XYZ file of C-alpha atoms in Angstrom:
674
model
C -4.022 -32.953 14.663
C -5.391 -35.697 12.425
C -3.514 -37.144 9.488
C -5.967 -35.611 7.002
C -5.795 -32.146 8.556
C -1.997 -32.307 8.562
C -2.017 -33.248 4.882
C -4.306 -30.368 3.978
C -2.107 -27.919 5.901
C 1.010 -29.262 4.200
C -0.576 -28.865 0.784
C -1.794 -25.357 1.476
C 1.510 -24.123 2.862
C 3.537 -25.684 0.073
C 1.291 -24.359 -2.687
C 1.194 -20.824 -1.244
C 4.887 -20.608 -0.415
C 6.855 -17.784 -2.014
C 9.746 -18.968 -4.153
C 12.781 -16.743 -3.968
C 16.394 -17.534 -4.759
C 17.975 -14.628 -2.893
C 20.275 -15.619 -0.025
C 18.935 -14.878 3.402
C 21.518 -13.019 5.450
C 22.251 -13.140 9.157
C 21.471 -9.438 9.264
C 17.926 -10.186 8.140
C 17.589 -12.838 10.851
C 18.836 -10.312 13.402
C 16.190 -7.830 12.274
C 13.494 -10.492 12.553
C 14.599 -11.187 16.116
C 14.393 -7.450 16.812
C 10.705 -7.516 15.937
C 10.201 -10.798 17.819
C 11.951 -9.496 20.947
C 8.996 -7.260 21.693
C 6.897 -10.396 22.172
C 9.505 -12.619 23.822
C 7.561 -13.201 27.054
C 4.487 -14.372 25.174
C 6.698 -16.526 22.932
C 8.262 -18.304 25.922
C 4.855 -19.120 27.355
C 3.744 -20.180 23.905
C 6.648 -22.616 23.474
C 6.116 -24.059 26.955
C 2.407 -24.648 26.405
C 3.065 -26.121 22.928
C 5.447 -28.641 24.478
C 2.915 -29.472 27.210
C 0.216 -29.940 24.577
C 2.439 -32.339 22.644
C 3.042 -34.389 25.803
C -0.689 -34.621 26.527
C -1.420 -35.943 23.038
C 1.036 -38.833 23.601
C -0.365 -39.687 27.053
C -3.849 -40.557 25.796
C -2.821 -43.578 23.617
C -0.783 -45.007 26.486
C -3.759 -44.782 28.839
C -6.009 -46.337 26.203
C -3.620 -49.294 25.924
C -3.547 -49.595 29.717
C -7.352 -49.781 29.763
C -7.285 -52.655 27.274
C -4.677 -54.519 29.345
C -6.721 -54.070 32.520
C -9.850 -55.308 30.795
C -8.053 -58.364 29.437
C -6.459 -58.982 32.842
C -9.828 -58.796 34.612
C -9.059 -55.779 36.779
C -11.685 -54.213 39.012
C -14.308 -51.926 37.526
C -13.133 -49.053 39.695
C -9.670 -49.264 38.121
C -11.134 -49.105 34.628
C -13.267 -46.137 35.621
C -10.299 -44.370 37.157
C -8.315 -44.792 33.933
C -11.274 -43.592 31.897
C -11.617 -40.568 34.179
C -7.919 -39.831 33.758
C -8.300 -39.968 29.977
C -11.214 -37.538 30.251
C -9.195 -35.244 32.516
C -6.304 -35.245 30.045
C -8.750 -34.440 27.227
C -10.076 -31.448 29.191
C -6.542 -30.318 30.009
C -5.583 -30.699 26.362
C -8.542 -28.552 25.313
C -7.731 -25.836 27.867
C -4.037 -25.768 26.973
C -4.957 -25.713 23.290
C -7.174 -22.655 23.827
C -4.448 -20.758 25.694
C -1.860 -21.794 23.097
C -4.067 -20.525 20.284
C -4.694 -17.262 22.167
C -0.973 -16.680 22.602
C -0.368 -17.593 18.964
C -2.977 -15.063 17.845
C -1.591 -12.368 20.142
C 1.943 -12.887 18.870
C 0.903 -13.068 15.232
C -1.463 -10.107 15.274
C 1.014 -8.100 17.342
C 3.678 -8.761 14.754
C 1.297 -7.701 11.968
C 0.642 -4.473 13.871
C 4.375 -3.795 14.305
C 5.278 -4.533 10.686
C 2.333 -2.715 9.139
C 2.892 0.348 11.286
C 6.602 0.373 10.477
C 6.016 0.027 6.729
C 3.130 2.533 6.640
C 5.080 5.163 8.588
C 8.136 4.593 6.420
C 6.191 4.828 3.145
C 4.614 8.118 4.260
C 8.096 9.600 4.520
C 9.000 8.628 0.956
C 9.207 11.392 -1.682
C 6.560 11.895 -4.329
C 8.924 10.322 -6.887
C 8.490 7.009 -5.056
C 4.728 7.075 -5.606
C 4.982 8.152 -9.234
C 6.988 5.001 -10.021
C 5.469 2.425 -7.688
C 2.396 0.389 -8.560
C -0.123 0.948 -5.809
C -1.255 -2.683 -5.823
C 2.306 -3.945 -5.336
C 2.830 -1.594 -2.405
C -0.475 -2.561 -0.791
C 0.530 -6.213 -1.196
C 3.606 -5.565 0.973
C 1.345 -4.216 3.712
C -1.073 -7.112 3.431
C 0.180 -10.368 1.912
C 3.852 -10.091 2.829
C 3.214 -8.850 6.347
C 0.766 -11.696 6.941
C 3.255 -14.142 5.413
C 5.908 -12.931 7.842
C 3.461 -13.206 10.736
C 2.838 -16.874 9.930
C 6.455 -17.606 10.818
C 5.606 -16.966 14.459
C 1.912 -17.711 14.838
C 1.775 -20.894 12.706
C 5.121 -22.267 11.580
C 6.937 -21.807 14.883
C 4.169 -23.429 16.913
C 3.803 -26.324 14.496
C 7.538 -27.003 14.327
C 7.875 -26.999 18.121
C 4.773 -29.067 18.872
C 5.399 -31.495 16.003
C 9.033 -31.971 16.963
C 8.172 -32.648 20.617
C 5.305 -34.937 19.595
C 7.540 -36.841 17.176
C 10.310 -37.410 19.718
C 7.931 -38.462 22.486
C 5.907 -40.705 20.186
C 8.973 -42.348 18.695
C 10.471 -42.959 22.125
C 7.278 -44.519 23.492
C 6.754 -46.683 20.398
C 10.341 -47.958 20.567
C 9.854 -48.838 24.229
C 6.680 -50.800 23.423
C 8.011 -52.661 20.345
C 11.119 -51.619 18.466
C 10.409 -54.213 15.716
C 6.979 -52.771 14.830
C 8.273 -49.196 15.129
C 11.109 -49.798 12.659
C 8.776 -51.495 10.191
C 6.345 -48.570 10.295
C 9.235 -46.229 9.541
C 9.761 -48.097 6.269
C 6.556 -46.441 5.029
C 7.906 -42.998 5.910
C 8.826 -42.067 2.273
C 5.170 -42.540 1.324
C 4.391 -39.544 3.533
C 7.365 -37.263 2.956
C 7.938 -37.554 -0.813
C 4.337 -36.865 -1.917
C 4.198 -33.866 0.402
C 7.187 -32.308 -1.346
C 6.434 -33.287 -4.933
C 2.731 -32.518 -4.829
C 3.435 -29.299 -2.941
C 5.829 -28.081 -5.649
C 3.323 -28.966 -8.363
C 0.527 -27.180 -6.567
C 2.783 -24.173 -5.999
C 3.306 -23.839 -9.770
C -0.438 -24.037 -10.384
C -1.126 -21.551 -7.608
C 1.397 -19.054 -9.000
C -0.130 -19.295 -12.464
C -3.605 -18.802 -11.027
C -2.375 -15.838 -8.972
C -0.852 -14.238 -12.096
C -4.094 -14.607 -14.036
C -6.102 -13.277 -11.088
C -3.731 -10.311 -10.751
C -4.160 -9.411 -14.429
C -7.945 -9.747 -14.153
C -7.927 -7.684 -10.967
C -5.902 -4.936 -12.647
C -8.232 -4.997 -15.656
C -11.297 -4.722 -13.419
C -9.781 -1.996 -11.237
C -8.858 0.144 -14.229
C -12.044 -0.439 -16.235
C -14.458 -0.142 -13.316
C -13.172 3.226 -12.086
C -15.068 6.300 -13.293
C -12.335 7.595 -15.666
C -11.500 4.085 -16.880
C -15.124 3.243 -17.674
C -15.457 6.551 -19.523
C -12.348 5.831 -21.587
C -13.586 2.358 -22.540
C -16.968 3.723 -23.579
C -15.309 6.410 -25.693
C -12.402 4.554 -27.295
C -12.277 0.994 -25.988
C -13.177 -2.367 -27.533
C -15.470 -3.971 -24.944
C -15.983 -7.160 -26.990
C -12.256 -7.863 -27.274
C -11.672 -7.008 -23.620
C -14.518 -9.285 -22.574
C -13.052 -12.124 -24.642
C -9.615 -11.618 -23.082
C -11.126 -11.578 -19.603
C -13.106 -14.743 -20.314
C -9.981 -16.536 -21.587
C -8.142 -15.834 -18.358
C -11.169 -16.709 -16.262
C -11.450 -20.056 -18.086
C -7.781 -20.749 -17.391
C -8.337 -20.016 -13.720
C -11.271 -22.449 -13.771
C -9.146 -25.177 -15.390
C -6.375 -24.633 -12.855
C -8.952 -24.879 -10.082
C -10.138 -28.254 -11.355
C -6.572 -29.596 -11.665
C -5.699 -28.282 -8.215
C -8.728 -29.976 -6.678
C -7.829 -33.321 -8.279
C -4.149 -33.117 -7.252
C -5.182 -32.295 -3.699
C -7.659 -35.171 -3.597
C -5.115 -37.638 -4.992
C -2.570 -36.499 -2.429
C -4.953 -36.822 0.514
C -6.202 -40.195 -0.738
C -2.671 -41.556 -1.144
C -1.670 -40.436 2.341
C -4.853 -41.857 3.841
C -4.211 -45.149 2.052
C -0.598 -45.231 3.257
C -1.773 -44.503 6.798
C -4.334 -47.317 6.586
C -1.676 -49.760 5.320
C 0.634 -48.785 8.191
C -2.236 -49.274 10.629
C -2.926 -52.707 9.162
C 0.749 -53.543 9.621
C 0.596 -52.567 13.294
C -2.545 -54.593 13.961
C -1.328 -57.590 11.976
C 2.188 -57.776 13.345
C 1.131 -56.576 16.780
C -1.645 -59.160 16.942
C 0.823 -61.856 15.926
C 3.168 -60.872 18.755
C 0.269 -60.577 21.213
C -1.009 -64.100 20.431
C 2.477 -65.464 21.038
C 2.692 -63.604 24.323
C 5.500 -61.300 23.172
C 3.334 -58.180 23.385
C 0.462 -57.060 25.543
C -2.884 -56.453 23.764
C -3.003 -52.944 25.184
C 0.373 -52.210 23.656
C -1.017 -53.109 20.228
C -3.823 -50.571 20.704
C -1.370 -47.966 22.006
C 0.933 -48.497 19.004
C -1.976 -48.094 16.598
C -3.048 -44.825 18.227
C 0.508 -43.548 18.454
C 1.036 -44.291 14.774
C -1.277 -41.435 13.773
C 0.711 -39.172 16.079
C 3.932 -40.249 14.360
C 3.074 -39.763 10.680
C 1.179 -36.503 11.139
C 4.139 -34.558 12.601
C 6.515 -36.242 10.145
C 4.418 -34.984 7.214
C 4.183 -31.513 8.739
C 7.922 -31.341 9.425
C 8.641 -32.490 5.862
C 7.074 -29.263 4.575
C 8.248 -27.074 7.465
C 11.316 -25.925 5.535
C 9.092 -24.662 2.715
C 6.939 -22.780 5.212
C 9.942 -21.293 6.993
C 11.536 -20.139 3.728
C 8.221 -18.684 2.591
C 7.962 -16.689 5.812
C 11.581 -15.541 5.506
C 10.953 -14.339 1.954
C 7.977 -12.344 3.232
C 10.197 -10.756 5.871
C 12.797 -9.925 3.252
C 10.217 -8.289 0.977
C 9.031 -6.163 3.898
C 12.618 -5.221 4.776
C 13.190 -4.177 1.155
C 10.667 -1.389 1.593
C 12.005 -0.419 5.021
C 15.537 -0.232 3.582
C 14.566 2.400 1.011
C 15.966 5.576 2.484
C 13.641 8.606 2.278
C 15.368 11.320 0.294
C 13.619 14.004 2.338
C 14.258 13.869 6.067
C 13.663 16.300 8.880
C 16.726 17.455 10.771
C 16.830 16.726 14.529
C 17.233 20.447 15.274
C 14.619 21.642 12.761
C 12.926 24.961 13.550
C 9.325 26.100 13.117
C 8.360 28.613 10.444
C 8.427 32.096 12.004
C 5.081 33.692 12.801
C 3.732 36.536 10.741
C 4.062 37.272 7.019
C 6.469 34.986 5.177
C 8.657 35.735 2.183
C 9.576 33.080 -0.419
C 13.025 33.045 -1.976
C 14.580 30.732 -4.578
C 18.348 31.171 -4.609
C 20.279 29.498 -7.449
C 18.064 26.408 -7.443
C 19.022 23.495 -9.670
C 16.986 20.298 -9.738
C 16.723 16.985 -11.549
C 14.258 14.196 -10.761
C 15.973 11.361 -8.857
C 16.917 8.174 -10.672
C 14.758 5.104 -10.101
C 17.312 3.233 -7.995
C 17.194 6.006 -5.382
C 13.443 6.014 -4.867
C 12.011 2.701 -6.025
C 12.309 -1.078 -6.263
C 11.988 -3.257 -9.334
C 9.562 -5.521 -7.477
C 7.334 -2.558 -6.609
C 7.311 -1.398 -10.213
C 6.779 -5.024 -11.284
C 9.633 -4.909 -13.791
C 12.720 -7.076 -14.160
C 15.180 -4.192 -13.791
C 14.771 -0.551 -12.875
C 14.849 2.159 -15.489
C 18.381 3.573 -15.502
C 17.273 6.942 -16.803
C 16.823 9.892 -14.459
C 18.871 12.540 -12.778
C 18.847 14.923 -15.754
C 18.634 18.528 -14.642
C 15.243 20.097 -15.362
C 15.587 23.389 -13.445
C 18.607 25.615 -14.000
C 19.782 28.371 -11.653
C 16.298 29.525 -10.607
C 16.402 32.695 -8.509
C 13.575 35.018 -7.484
C 12.022 36.456 -4.344
C 8.418 37.075 -3.344
C 8.119 39.536 -0.497
C 5.405 39.047 2.136
C 2.031 39.723 0.583
C 3.326 39.742 -3.001
C 2.186 37.522 -5.847
C 4.695 35.965 -8.239
C 3.287 34.323 -11.366
C 4.934 31.550 -13.364
C 3.990 31.304 -17.042
C 5.398 29.496 -20.042
C 4.925 26.527 -22.296
C 3.748 23.179 -20.999
C 6.750 21.224 -19.762
C 8.774 24.332 -18.981
C 9.184 23.299 -15.327
C 6.612 25.523 -13.601
C 4.883 22.787 -11.572
C 8.252 21.221 -10.794
C 9.452 24.500 -9.375
C 6.290 24.894 -7.289
C 6.684 21.377 -5.817
C 10.068 22.274 -4.304
C 8.763 24.866 -1.842
C 6.656 22.376 0.218
C 9.545 19.860 -0.025
C 7.757 17.348 -2.199
C 11.282 17.148 -3.594
C 14.568 18.650 -2.409
C 16.825 20.778 -4.550
C 20.078 19.393 -5.929
C 21.822 22.686 -5.237
C 20.852 26.156 -4.203
C 18.312 26.957 -1.503
C 14.633 27.728 -1.009
C 13.882 29.968 1.941
C 10.708 30.850 3.799
C 11.077 33.953 5.965
C 14.819 33.705 5.384
C 15.119 30.110 6.618
C 16.043 27.189 4.374
C 13.066 24.832 4.060
C 15.456 21.938 4.802
C 15.972 23.442 8.265
C 12.245 23.726 9.026
C 9.977 21.302 10.854
C 7.798 19.323 8.437
C 4.578 19.924 10.386
C 5.287 23.651 10.625
C 6.050 23.802 6.900
C 2.760 22.067 6.084
C 0.885 24.547 8.251
C 2.576 27.601 6.751
C 2.287 26.644 3.090
C -0.903 25.686 1.264
C -1.124 24.368 -2.275
C -3.948 23.788 -4.733
C -2.923 21.424 -7.536
C -4.385 20.899 -10.973
C -6.250 17.663 -10.336
C -8.129 18.708 -7.180
C -7.692 15.300 -5.574
C -10.156 14.215 -2.881
C -10.273 11.103 -0.722
C -13.204 8.702 -0.827
C -14.684 10.217 2.309
C -17.168 12.862 3.376
C -16.976 16.500 2.389
C -16.335 17.349 6.037
C -13.406 14.890 6.328
C -11.783 16.204 3.136
C -12.074 19.803 4.323
C -10.731 19.056 7.802
C -7.556 17.413 6.473
C -5.308 20.451 7.178
C -7.208 21.625 10.295
C -9.012 18.817 12.134
C -9.990 21.199 14.938
C -11.944 23.598 12.682
C -15.549 24.266 13.658
C -18.616 23.896 11.450
C -18.905 27.691 11.329
C -15.380 27.923 9.910
C -16.147 25.160 7.417
C -19.258 26.888 6.140
C -17.386 30.197 5.927
C -14.730 28.574 3.730
C -17.438 26.989 1.559
C -19.182 30.349 1.229
C -15.976 32.038 0.099
C -15.377 29.194 -2.396
C -18.961 29.687 -3.693
C -19.973 26.160 -2.642
C -22.170 26.763 0.383
C -25.415 26.691 -1.585
C -24.537 23.436 -3.335
C -23.436 21.632 -0.152
C -26.437 22.905 1.839
C -28.723 21.458 -0.835
C -27.304 17.936 -0.546
C -29.346 15.443 1.540
C -26.405 14.680 3.840
C -24.764 18.101 3.683
C -21.191 18.015 4.964
C -21.486 14.262 5.554
C -21.980 13.532 1.836
C -19.484 11.061 0.397
C -17.577 12.536 -2.535
C -16.751 9.148 -4.098
C -13.436 7.749 -5.251
C -11.134 10.654 -6.125
C -14.171 12.923 -5.756
C -15.826 11.734 -8.964
C -19.341 12.201 -7.589
C -18.696 15.923 -7.982
C -18.079 17.809 -11.192
C -14.576 18.945 -12.044
C -15.360 22.511 -11.053
C -16.994 21.449 -7.795
C -13.966 19.307 -6.900
C -11.621 22.182 -7.567
C -13.678 24.632 -5.541
C -13.756 22.117 -2.672
C -9.946 21.988 -2.683
C -9.904 25.790 -2.687
C -12.281 25.755 0.313
C -9.820 23.394 2.014
C -7.063 25.932 1.368
C -9.197 28.758 2.750
C -9.879 26.713 5.881
C -6.143 25.970 6.337
C -5.270 29.704 6.360
C -1.600 29.264 5.347
C 0.917 32.105 5.251
C 2.103 31.121 1.754
C -0.184 29.964 -1.052
C 0.827 28.079 -4.200
C -1.779 27.771 -6.950
C -0.937 25.321 -9.716
C -3.589 26.040 -12.348
C -6.187 26.206 -9.579
C -8.978 27.298 -11.950
C -8.076 25.019 -14.835
C -11.253 22.912 -14.618
C -13.758 25.693 -14.049
C -16.149 27.212 -16.539
C -16.061 30.949 -17.092
C -18.730 31.884 -14.553
C -17.337 29.540 -11.867
C -13.835 30.779 -12.567
C -14.871 34.375 -12.044
C -16.512 33.488 -8.721
C -13.526 31.473 -7.534
C -11.090 34.161 -8.627
C -12.918 36.504 -6.289
C -12.591 33.943 -3.488
C -8.922 33.426 -4.274
C -8.319 37.163 -4.314
C -9.729 37.271 -0.786
C -7.673 34.234 0.244
C -4.475 35.717 -1.191
C -4.977 39.074 0.492
C -1.962 39.720 2.706
C -0.401 36.351 1.891
C 2.643 35.536 -0.194
C 1.583 33.614 -3.285
C 3.118 31.781 -6.214
C 0.626 31.283 -9.045
C 1.085 29.029 -12.070
C -1.179 29.911 -14.961
C -1.617 29.167 -18.630
C -4.254 31.887 -18.970
C -2.251 35.077 -18.825
C -5.363 37.117 -18.056
C -5.397 35.671 -14.541
C -1.937 36.977 -13.622
C -1.814 40.440 -15.160
C -1.958 42.066 -11.726
C 0.932 39.970 -10.347
C 3.762 41.875 -8.693
C 6.233 39.879 -10.772
C 5.787 37.521 -13.706
C 8.422 34.894 -14.465
C 8.485 33.386 -17.941
C 9.952 29.866 -17.952
C 11.201 27.812 -20.887
C 13.084 24.487 -20.633
C 13.776 24.949 -16.939
C 15.180 28.482 -17.248
C 13.686 31.830 -16.312
C 13.962 33.649 -19.626
C 12.045 36.815 -18.736
C 10.810 38.572 -15.609
C 8.879 41.742 -14.899
C 5.359 43.094 -14.621
C 2.669 42.535 -17.210
C 3.227 45.932 -18.797
C 7.006 45.630 -18.748
C 6.965 42.207 -20.412
C 4.536 43.317 -23.111
C 6.700 46.318 -23.831
C 9.804 44.127 -24.061
C 8.315 42.212 -26.987
C 9.805 38.879 -25.978
C 8.426 35.426 -25.181
C 5.692 36.759 -22.871
C 4.414 39.103 -25.551
C 4.411 36.181 -27.994
C 2.392 34.009 -25.600
C 0.011 36.883 -24.899
C -0.549 37.645 -28.574
C -1.024 33.968 -29.490
C -3.478 33.357 -26.661
C -5.634 36.418 -27.082
C -5.667 36.418 -30.879
C -7.620 33.169 -30.513
C -10.329 34.947 -28.506
C -9.000 33.814 -25.158
C -9.444 37.188 -23.458
C -11.956 40.003 -23.437
C -14.522 41.684 -21.386
C -14.964 42.227 -17.688
C -13.592 39.797 -15.152
C -12.093 40.080 -11.687
C -8.344 40.371 -11.667
C -6.162 37.955 -9.699
C -5.723 40.623 -7.057
C -9.462 40.977 -6.731
C -9.940 44.266 -8.666
C -12.508 44.388 -11.413
C -11.470 45.423 -14.897
C -14.701 46.541 -16.550
C -14.598 47.146 -20.247
C -17.550 48.628 -22.012
C -19.401 46.174 -24.186
C -18.688 46.825 -27.780
C -15.919 49.345 -27.162
C -12.582 49.057 -28.817
C -9.615 47.854 -26.783
C -5.979 47.255 -27.680
C -5.105 43.667 -28.526
C -1.731 42.019 -28.102
C -0.326 43.801 -31.116
C -1.301 47.143 -29.700
C -4.009 47.940 -32.281
C -7.567 48.628 -31.344
C -10.251 46.140 -32.309
C -13.883 45.804 -31.300
C -15.081 42.632 -29.622
C -16.454 40.344 -32.271
C -20.010 40.203 -31.070
C -20.079 43.698 -29.680
C -20.325 42.338 -26.154
C -17.851 41.429 -23.459
C -16.454 37.893 -23.655
C -15.480 36.020 -20.489
C -11.827 35.031 -20.308
C -11.219 31.652 -21.812
C -14.753 31.386 -23.116
C -13.739 31.143 -26.736
C -10.627 29.080 -26.335
C -11.501 25.438 -25.979
C -7.941 24.362 -26.673
C -6.721 26.246 -23.608
C -8.929 24.136 -21.326
C -7.583 20.913 -22.801
C -3.910 21.817 -22.405
C -2.263 18.900 -20.569
C -0.659 19.670 -17.225
C 2.762 18.391 -18.192
C 4.876 20.760 -16.128
């Protein structure tokens, strides 16, 4: 490698090195070797070929000096040609060995990336939902990209360079000392001119690079948030685009200024090293020529010393920054191990059982739950804060007990923040209970196989999340083996078949990021179609019709009634009209079940449910014909009197039936804070 290339590599590695003051333990080194052991055979070949390559680079200057001596001594032409042919042969061998060395380096490095990424990805998938609610997505993705690649460089780049440079340095130094120890020692006097700038300039560039990275990260976050569909909408409604543009431009200008300074520092560094190399070369030619004229040194030796000089300073400069590169790689390993060391709170038992076939009951038995504290599920570096929030662990569900027999529907109602969605998230083990038990078909969910639990229990959440993929791919998530006929049947029952059939690409239409190419109602119906396709034994609906208009809601309620037929279901609803036919209604407040019974029983009791019912329907939130949650129609004659929440008869205001929720705009805007 040339002096200039070595200098550029040294600058790049020093400026991009991660600075971390944490001690690096022997345990971490042992874990690194565990990953490296999988590639040990390739690494041995790699080290052997790197050493051979270093030896070949030293042989060429010696042969060049021999050619000069033979020319000066008047040797035969055939001898000169033989030496030239040998130099050419060594060059070919060097090229071939270099190719194989690079191939091994790439195989080791990319193999290590595969191992680390797979390990981190698999581990992160096992983390509880609380981990994802606290972690910044960008910071987590950085661990899978930047830090994994930084760790890989320890083997594919740093290791090879340290080995080859060390062998080259020792061989070169030994040969130079054998040719002329006086000239060799004098050239070493210039050594600080190569080592000190590499360290000082590298540290300066590292500071500039970190500042630029911080500005770029802020700009990237700003762009990511503002350029997403909901972010752009928020800015257009409430934002200050002029101020945001000015802030963005200020950071962009700073990045530009840092770029200019970085370019000048790099150029000054390369120029100074090139100048120092030229001065050292002049010293070799001057002093070597002096010795050659006095007969103390062969002319060929002068040429060999000059060529060897470049092979002495280049590895010295590279080795001077090797420690920075090694520490940078070790920091990357440590950041990856940080994620791997986070223990998943939810783990499958080795002897876990499948969910029994047939109808499944759901039972909550004395369940208490509090969201885990940050130190149990997150890292400060992943949240991008100095220290983790110490809050957490407060109990939010208190002694929850109820049972839904196979085929029954249990409804959860109450104020926002009462704990309804939290309770629903415990059944599929998005979280585990602190005490008590949740049983499906009489078996504790903690004793069930995760895959079997996912197949037996289906859930439709409030946000109707979709991946940036095709409609087909989003629907096939729970059942990849489903046929097109089954897909279209699910879409028909979700009242989406006409819409999808009318799209140019049909099932292969991309839904966009988070499904924002579809309306809110269309997204929600697509998630309901996904549930219908999954055919679970237990269904949990968390405000599944929250984003639908009245007509769409009526259609989907019919589809849901069909989907719930014969299945155990837990339904969370703010609109009480949707759960009047439930077998049991649980009223929750502040994490407690404060009332339970049927719709009629709770109204007659005159408690919290009756208060919610009266408040909701006095605002015009209920009237007229609509399908019940169980699928039965409740026709009411237009213009006829019906009892309201207070039990008195009143005619519908306009003399016609009103769809549920049609007059209550506030109900649709109620935040899902449970």
